[in-house]
PDB file of N, CA and C in Angstrom:
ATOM      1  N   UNK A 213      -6.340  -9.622   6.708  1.00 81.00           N
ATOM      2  CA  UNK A 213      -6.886  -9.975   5.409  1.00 81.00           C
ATOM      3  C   UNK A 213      -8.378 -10.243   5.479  1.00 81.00           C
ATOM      4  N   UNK A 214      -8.764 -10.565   6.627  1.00 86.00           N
ATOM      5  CA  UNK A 214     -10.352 -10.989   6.847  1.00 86.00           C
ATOM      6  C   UNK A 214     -10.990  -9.924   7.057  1.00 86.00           C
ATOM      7  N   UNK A 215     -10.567  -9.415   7.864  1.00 93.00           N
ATOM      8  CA  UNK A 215     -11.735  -7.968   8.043  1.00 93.00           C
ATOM      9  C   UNK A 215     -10.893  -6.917   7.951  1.00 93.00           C
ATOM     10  N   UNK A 216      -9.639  -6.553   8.122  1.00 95.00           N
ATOM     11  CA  UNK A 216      -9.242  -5.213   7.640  1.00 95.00           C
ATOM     12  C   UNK A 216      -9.279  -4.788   5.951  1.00 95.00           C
ATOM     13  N   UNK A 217      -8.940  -5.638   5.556  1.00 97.00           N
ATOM     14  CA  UNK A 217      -9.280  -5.648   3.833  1.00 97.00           C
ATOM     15  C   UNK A 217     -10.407  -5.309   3.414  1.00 97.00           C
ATOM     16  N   UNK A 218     -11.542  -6.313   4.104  1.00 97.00           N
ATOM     17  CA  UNK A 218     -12.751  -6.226   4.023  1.00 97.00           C
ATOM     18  C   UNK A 218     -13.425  -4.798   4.210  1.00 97.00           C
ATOM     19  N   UNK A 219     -13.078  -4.204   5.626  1.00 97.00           N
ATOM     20  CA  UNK A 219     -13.377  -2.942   5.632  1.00 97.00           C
ATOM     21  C   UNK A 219     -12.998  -2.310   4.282  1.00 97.00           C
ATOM     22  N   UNK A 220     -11.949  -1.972   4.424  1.00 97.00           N
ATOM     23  CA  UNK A 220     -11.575  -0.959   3.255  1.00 97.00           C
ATOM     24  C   UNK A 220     -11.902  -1.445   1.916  1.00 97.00           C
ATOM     25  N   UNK A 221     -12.280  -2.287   1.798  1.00 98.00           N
ATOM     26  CA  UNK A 221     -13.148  -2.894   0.287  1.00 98.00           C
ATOM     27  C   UNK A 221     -14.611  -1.955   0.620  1.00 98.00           C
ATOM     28  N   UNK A 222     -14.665  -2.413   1.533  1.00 97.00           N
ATOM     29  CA  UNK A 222     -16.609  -1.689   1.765  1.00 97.00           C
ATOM     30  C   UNK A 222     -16.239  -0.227   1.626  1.00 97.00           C
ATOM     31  N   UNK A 223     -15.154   0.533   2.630  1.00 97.00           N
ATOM     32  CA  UNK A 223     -15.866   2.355   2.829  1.00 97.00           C
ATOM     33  C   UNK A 223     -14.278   3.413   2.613  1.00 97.00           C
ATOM     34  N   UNK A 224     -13.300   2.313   1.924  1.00 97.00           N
ATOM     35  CA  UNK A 224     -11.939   3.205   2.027  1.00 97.00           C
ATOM     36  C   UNK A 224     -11.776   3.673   0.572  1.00 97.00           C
ATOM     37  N   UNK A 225     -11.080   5.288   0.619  1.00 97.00           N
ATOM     38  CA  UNK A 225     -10.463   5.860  -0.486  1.00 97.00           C
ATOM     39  C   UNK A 225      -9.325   5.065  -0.836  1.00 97.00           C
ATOM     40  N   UNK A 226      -8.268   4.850  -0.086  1.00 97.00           N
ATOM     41  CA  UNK A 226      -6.919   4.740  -0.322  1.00 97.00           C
ATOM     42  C   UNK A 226      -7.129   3.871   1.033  1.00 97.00           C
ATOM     43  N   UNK A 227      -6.013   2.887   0.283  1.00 97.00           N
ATOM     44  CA  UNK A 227      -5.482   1.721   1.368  1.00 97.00           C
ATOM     45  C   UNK A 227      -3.572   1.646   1.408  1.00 97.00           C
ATOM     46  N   UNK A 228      -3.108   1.813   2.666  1.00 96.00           N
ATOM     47  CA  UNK A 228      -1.740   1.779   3.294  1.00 96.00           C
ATOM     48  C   UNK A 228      -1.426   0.691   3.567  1.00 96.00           C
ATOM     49  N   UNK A 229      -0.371  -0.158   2.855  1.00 92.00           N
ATOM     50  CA  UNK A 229       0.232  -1.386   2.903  1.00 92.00           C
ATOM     51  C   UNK A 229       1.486  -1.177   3.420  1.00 92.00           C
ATOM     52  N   UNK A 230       2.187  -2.513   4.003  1.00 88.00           N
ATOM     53  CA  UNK A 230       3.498  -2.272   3.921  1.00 88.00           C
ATOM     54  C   UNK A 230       4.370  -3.938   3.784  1.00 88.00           C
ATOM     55  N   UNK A 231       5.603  -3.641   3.327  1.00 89.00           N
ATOM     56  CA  UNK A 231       5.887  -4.847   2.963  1.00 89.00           C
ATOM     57  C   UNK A 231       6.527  -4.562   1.378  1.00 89.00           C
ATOM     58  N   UNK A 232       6.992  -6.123   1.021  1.00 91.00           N
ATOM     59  CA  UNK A 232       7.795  -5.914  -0.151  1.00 91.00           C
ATOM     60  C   UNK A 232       6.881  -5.756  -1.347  1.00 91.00           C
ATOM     61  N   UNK A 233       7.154  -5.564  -2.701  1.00 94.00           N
ATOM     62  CA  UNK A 233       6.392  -5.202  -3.783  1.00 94.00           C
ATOM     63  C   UNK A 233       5.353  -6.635  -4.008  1.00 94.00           C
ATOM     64  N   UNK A 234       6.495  -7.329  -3.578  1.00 96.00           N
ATOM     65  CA  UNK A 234       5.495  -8.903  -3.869  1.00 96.00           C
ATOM     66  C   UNK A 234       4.403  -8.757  -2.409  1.00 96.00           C
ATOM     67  N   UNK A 235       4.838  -8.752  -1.509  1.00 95.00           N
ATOM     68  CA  UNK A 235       3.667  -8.963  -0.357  1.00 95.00           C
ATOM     69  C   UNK A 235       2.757  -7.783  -0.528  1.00 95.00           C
ATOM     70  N   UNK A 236       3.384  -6.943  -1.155  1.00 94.00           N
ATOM     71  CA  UNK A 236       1.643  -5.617  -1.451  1.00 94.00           C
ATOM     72  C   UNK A 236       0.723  -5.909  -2.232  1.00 94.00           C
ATOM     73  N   UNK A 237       1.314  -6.692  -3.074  1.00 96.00           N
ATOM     74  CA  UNK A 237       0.784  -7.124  -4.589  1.00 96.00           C
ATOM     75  C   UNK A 237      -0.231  -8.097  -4.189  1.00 96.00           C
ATOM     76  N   UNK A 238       0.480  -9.257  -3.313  1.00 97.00           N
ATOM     77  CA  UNK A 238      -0.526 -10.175  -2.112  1.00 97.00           C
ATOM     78  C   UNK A 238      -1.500  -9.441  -2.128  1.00 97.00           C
ATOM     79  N   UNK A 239      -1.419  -8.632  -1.410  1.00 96.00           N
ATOM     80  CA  UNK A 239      -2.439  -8.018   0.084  1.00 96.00           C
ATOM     81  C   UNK A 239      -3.705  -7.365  -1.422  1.00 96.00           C
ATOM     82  N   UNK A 240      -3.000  -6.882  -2.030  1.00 96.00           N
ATOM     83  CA  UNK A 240      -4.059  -6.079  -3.113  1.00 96.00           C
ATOM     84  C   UNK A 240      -4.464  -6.699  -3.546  1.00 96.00           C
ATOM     85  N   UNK A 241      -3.831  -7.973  -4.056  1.00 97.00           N
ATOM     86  CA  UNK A 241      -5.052  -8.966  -5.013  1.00 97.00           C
ATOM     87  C   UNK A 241      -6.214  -9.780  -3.866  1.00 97.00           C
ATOM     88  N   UNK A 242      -5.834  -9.583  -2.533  1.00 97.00           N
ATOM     89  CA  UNK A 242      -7.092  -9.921  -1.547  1.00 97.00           C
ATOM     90  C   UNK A 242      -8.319  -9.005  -1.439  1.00 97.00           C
ATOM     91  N   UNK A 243      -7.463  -7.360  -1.681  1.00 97.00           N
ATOM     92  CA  UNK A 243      -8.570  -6.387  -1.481  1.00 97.00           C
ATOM     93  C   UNK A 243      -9.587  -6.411  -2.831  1.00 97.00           C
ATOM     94  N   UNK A 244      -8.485  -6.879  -3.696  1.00 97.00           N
ATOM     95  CA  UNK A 244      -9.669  -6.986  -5.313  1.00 97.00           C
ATOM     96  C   UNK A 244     -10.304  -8.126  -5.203  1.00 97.00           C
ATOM     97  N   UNK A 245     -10.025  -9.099  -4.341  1.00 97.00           N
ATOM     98  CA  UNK A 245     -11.295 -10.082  -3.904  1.00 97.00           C
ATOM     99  C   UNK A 245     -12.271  -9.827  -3.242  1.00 97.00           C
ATOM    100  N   UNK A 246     -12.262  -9.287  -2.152  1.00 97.00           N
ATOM    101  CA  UNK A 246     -13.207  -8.727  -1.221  1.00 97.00           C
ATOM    102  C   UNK A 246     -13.671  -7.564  -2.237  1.00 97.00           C
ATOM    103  N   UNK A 247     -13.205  -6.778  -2.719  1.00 98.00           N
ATOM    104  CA  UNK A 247     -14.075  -5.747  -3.787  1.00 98.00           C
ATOM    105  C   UNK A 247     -14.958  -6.539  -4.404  1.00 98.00           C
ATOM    106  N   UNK A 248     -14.829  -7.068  -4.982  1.00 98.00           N
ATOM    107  CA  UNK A 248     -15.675  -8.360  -6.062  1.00 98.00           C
ATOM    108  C   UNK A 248     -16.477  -9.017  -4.992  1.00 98.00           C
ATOM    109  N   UNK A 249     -16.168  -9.440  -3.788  1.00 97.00           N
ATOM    110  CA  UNK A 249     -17.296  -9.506  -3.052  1.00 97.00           C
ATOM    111  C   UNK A 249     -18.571  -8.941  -2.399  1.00 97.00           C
ATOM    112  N   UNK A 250     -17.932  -7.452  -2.227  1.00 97.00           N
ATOM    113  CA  UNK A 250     -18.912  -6.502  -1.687  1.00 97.00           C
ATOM    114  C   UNK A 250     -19.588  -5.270  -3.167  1.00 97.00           C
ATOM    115  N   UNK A 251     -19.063  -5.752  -4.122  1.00 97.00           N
ATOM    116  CA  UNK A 251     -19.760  -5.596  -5.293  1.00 97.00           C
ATOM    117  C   UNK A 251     -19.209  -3.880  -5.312  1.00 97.00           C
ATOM    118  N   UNK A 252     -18.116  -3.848  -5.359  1.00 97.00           N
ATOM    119  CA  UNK A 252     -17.196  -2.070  -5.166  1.00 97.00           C
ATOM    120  C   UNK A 252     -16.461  -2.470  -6.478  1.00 97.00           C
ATOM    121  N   UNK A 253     -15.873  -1.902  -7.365  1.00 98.00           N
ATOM    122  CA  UNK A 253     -14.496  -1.711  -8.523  1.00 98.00           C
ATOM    123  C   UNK A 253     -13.632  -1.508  -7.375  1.00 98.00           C
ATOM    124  N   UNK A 254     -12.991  -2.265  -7.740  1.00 97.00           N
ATOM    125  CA  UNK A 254     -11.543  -1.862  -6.461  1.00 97.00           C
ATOM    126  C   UNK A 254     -10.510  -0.621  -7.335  1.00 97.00           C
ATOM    127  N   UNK A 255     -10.800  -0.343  -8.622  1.00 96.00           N
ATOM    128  CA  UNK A 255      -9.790   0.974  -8.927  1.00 96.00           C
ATOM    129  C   UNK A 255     -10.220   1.892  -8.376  1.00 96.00           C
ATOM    130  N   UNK A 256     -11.291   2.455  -7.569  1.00 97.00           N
ATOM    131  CA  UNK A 256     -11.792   3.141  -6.660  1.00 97.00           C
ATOM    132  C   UNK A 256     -11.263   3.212  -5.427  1.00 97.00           C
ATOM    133  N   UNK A 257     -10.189   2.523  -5.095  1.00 97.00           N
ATOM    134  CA  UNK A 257      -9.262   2.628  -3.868  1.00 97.00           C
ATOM    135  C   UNK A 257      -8.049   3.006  -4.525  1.00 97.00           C
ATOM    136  N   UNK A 258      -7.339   4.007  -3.958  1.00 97.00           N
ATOM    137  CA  UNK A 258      -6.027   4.059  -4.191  1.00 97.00           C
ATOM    138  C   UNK A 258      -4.863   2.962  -3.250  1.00 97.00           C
ATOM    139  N   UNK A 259      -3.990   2.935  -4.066  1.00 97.00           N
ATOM    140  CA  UNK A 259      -3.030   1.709  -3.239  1.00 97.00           C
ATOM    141  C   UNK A 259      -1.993   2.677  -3.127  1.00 97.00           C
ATOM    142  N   UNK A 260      -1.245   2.289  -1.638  1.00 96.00           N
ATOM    143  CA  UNK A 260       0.058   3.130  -1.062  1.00 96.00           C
ATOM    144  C   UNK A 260       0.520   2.050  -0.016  1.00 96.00           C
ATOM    145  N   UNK A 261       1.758   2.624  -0.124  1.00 93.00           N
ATOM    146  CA  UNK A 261       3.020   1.778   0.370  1.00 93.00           C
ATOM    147  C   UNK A 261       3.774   3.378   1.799  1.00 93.00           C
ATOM    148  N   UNK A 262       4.063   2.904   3.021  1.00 88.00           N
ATOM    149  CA  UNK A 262       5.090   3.188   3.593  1.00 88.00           C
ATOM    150  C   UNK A 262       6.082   2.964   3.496  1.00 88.00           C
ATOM    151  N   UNK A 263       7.671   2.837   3.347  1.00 82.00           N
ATOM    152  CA  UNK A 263       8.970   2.618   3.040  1.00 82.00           C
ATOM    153  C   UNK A 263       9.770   3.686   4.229  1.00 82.00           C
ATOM    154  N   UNK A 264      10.378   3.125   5.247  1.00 75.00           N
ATOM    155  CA  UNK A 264      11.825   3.857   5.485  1.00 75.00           C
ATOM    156  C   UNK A 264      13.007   3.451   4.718  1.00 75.00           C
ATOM    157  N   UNK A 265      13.609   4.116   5.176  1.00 66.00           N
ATOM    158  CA  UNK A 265      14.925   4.523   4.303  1.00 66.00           C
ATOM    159  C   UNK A 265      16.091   3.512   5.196  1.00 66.00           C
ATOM    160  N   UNK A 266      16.778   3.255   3.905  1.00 67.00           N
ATOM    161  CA  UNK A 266      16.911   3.274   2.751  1.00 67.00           C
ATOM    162  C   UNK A 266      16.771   2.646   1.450  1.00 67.00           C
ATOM    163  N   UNK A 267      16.265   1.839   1.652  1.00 71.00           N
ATOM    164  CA  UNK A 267      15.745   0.692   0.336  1.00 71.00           C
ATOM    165  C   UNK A 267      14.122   1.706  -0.261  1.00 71.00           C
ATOM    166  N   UNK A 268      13.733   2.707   0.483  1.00 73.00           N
ATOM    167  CA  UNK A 268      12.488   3.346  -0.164  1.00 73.00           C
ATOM    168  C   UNK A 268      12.726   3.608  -1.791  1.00 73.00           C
ATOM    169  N   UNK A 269      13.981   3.682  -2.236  1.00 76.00           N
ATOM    170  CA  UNK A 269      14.085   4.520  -3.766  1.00 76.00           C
ATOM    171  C   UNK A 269      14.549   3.099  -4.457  1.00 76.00           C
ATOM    172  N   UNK A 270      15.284   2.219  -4.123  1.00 82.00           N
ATOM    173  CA  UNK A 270      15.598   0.839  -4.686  1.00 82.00           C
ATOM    174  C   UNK A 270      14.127   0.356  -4.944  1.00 82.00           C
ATOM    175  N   UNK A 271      13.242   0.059  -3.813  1.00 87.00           N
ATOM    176  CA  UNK A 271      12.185  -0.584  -4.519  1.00 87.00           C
ATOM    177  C   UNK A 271      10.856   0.138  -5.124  1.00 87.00           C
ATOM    178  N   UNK A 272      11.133   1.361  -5.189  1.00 88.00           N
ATOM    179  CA  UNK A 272       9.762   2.488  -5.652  1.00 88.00           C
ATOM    180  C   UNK A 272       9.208   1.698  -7.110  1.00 88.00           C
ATOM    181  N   UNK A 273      10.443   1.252  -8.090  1.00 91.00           N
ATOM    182  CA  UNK A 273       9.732   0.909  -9.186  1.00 91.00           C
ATOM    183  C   UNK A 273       8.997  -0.183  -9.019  1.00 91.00           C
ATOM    184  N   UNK A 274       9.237  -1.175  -8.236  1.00 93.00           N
ATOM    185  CA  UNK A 274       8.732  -2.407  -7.730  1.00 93.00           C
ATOM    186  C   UNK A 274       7.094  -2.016  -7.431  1.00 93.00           C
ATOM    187  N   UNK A 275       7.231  -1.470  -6.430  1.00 93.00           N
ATOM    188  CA  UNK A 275       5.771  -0.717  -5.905  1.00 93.00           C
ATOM    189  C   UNK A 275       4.532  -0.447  -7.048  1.00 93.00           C
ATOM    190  N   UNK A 276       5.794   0.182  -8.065  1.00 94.00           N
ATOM    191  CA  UNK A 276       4.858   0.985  -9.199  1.00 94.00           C
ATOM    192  C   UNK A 276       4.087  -0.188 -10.284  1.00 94.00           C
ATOM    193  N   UNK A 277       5.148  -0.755 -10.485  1.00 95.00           N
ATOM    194  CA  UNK A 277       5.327  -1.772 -11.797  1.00 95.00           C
ATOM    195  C   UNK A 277       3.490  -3.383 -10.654  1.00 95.00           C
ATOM    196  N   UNK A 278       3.573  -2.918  -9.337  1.00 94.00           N
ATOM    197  CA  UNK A 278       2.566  -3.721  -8.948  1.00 94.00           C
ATOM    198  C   UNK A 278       1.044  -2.960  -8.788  1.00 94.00           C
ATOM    199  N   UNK A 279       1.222  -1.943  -9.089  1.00 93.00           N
ATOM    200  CA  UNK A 279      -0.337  -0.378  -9.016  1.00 93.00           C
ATOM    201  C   UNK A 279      -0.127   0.184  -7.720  1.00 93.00           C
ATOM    202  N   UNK A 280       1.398   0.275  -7.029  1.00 94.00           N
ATOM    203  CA  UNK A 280       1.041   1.254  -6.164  1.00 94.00           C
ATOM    204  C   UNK A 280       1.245   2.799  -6.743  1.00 94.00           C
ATOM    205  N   UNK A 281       0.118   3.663  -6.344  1.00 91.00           N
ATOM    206  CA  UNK A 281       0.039   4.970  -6.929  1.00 91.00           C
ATOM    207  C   UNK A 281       0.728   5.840  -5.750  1.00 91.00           C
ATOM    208  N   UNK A 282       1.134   5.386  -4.486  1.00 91.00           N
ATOM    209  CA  UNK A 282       1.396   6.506  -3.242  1.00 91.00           C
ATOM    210  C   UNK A 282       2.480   5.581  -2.530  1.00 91.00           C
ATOM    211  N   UNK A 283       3.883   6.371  -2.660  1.00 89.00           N
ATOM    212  CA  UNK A 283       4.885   6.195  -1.873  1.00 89.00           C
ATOM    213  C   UNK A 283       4.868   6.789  -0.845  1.00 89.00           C
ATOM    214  N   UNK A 284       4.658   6.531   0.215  1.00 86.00           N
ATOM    215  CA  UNK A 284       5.606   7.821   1.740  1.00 86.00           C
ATOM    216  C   UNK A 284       6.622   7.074   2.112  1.00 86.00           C
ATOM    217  N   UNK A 285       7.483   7.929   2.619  1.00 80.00           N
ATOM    218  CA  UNK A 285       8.837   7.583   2.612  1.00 80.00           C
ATOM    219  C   UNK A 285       8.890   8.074   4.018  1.00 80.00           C
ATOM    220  N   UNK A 286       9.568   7.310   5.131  1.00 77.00           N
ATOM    221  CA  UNK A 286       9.826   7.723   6.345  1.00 77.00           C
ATOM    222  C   UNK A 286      11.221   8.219   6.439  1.00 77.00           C
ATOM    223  N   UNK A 287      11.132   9.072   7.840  1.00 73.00           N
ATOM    224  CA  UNK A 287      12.428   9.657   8.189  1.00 73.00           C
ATOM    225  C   UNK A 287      11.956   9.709   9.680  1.00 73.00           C
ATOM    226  N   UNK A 288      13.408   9.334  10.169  1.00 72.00           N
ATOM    227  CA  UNK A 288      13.531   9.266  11.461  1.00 72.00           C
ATOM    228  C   UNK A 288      14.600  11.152  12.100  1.00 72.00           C
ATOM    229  N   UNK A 289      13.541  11.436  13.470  1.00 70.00           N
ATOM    230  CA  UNK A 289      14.417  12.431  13.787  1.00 70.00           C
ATOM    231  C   UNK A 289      15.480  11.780  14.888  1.00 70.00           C
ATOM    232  N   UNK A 290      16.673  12.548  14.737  1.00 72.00           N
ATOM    233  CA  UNK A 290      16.200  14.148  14.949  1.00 72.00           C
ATOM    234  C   UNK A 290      16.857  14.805  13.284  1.00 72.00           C
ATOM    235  N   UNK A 291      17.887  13.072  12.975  1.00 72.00           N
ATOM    236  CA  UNK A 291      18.590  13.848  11.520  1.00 72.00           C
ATOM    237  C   UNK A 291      17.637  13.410  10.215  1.00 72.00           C
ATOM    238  N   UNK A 292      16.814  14.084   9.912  1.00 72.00           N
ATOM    239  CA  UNK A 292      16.132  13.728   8.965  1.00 72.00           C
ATOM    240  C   UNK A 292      16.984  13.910   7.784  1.00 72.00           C
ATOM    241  N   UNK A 293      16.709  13.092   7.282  1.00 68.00           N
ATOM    242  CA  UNK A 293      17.701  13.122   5.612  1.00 68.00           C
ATOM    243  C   UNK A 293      16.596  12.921   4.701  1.00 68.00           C
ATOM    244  N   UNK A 294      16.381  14.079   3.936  1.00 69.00           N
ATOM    245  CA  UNK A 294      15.357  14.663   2.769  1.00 69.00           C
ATOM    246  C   UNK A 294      15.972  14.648   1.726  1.00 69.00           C
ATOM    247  N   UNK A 295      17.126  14.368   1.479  1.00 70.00           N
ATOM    248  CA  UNK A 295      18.151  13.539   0.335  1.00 70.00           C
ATOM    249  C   UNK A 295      17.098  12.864  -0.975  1.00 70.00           C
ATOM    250  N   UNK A 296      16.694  11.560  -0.283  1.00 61.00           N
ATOM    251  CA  UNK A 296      16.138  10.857  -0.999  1.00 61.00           C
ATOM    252  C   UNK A 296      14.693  11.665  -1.825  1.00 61.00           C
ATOM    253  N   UNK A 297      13.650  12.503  -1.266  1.00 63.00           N
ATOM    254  CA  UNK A 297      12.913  13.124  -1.928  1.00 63.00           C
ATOM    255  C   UNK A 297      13.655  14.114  -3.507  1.00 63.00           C
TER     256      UNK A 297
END
């Protein structure tokens, strides 16, 4: 939260969180602090979430309903299950 945030407040497109809709929501309202500190609009970062499976599609609206714009969804080999896409 101190300096990785910070970075990506200063020089990042898109920032990769992970965690529940509430702890992203955390982490983002730190990066819109540090934005406001380093004098950036933080809608100028995109927000994204990692998720394995299977809770990735249970909490997608969660994600959404907090401004995440980018789901990736993991899959483990060797049986990847592309189901959920």
């Amino acid at each position: 939260e101190k300096v990785t945030l910070r970075i990506v407040a200063q020089h990042a497109d898109i920032w990769n969180g992970f965690g529940t809709p509430d702890e992203i929501a955390a982490k983002s309202a730190i990066l819109d602090e540090w934005c406001a500190k380093v004098g950036r609009d933080p809608a100028e970062i995109e927000r994204s979430v990692l998720r394995g499976q299977p809770d990735a599609l249970q909490l997608a609206d969660g994600y959404v309903e907090k401004g995440i714009t980018h789901i990736i969804v993991a899959t483990d080999a060797p049986n990847f299950d592309l189901g959920l896409l």
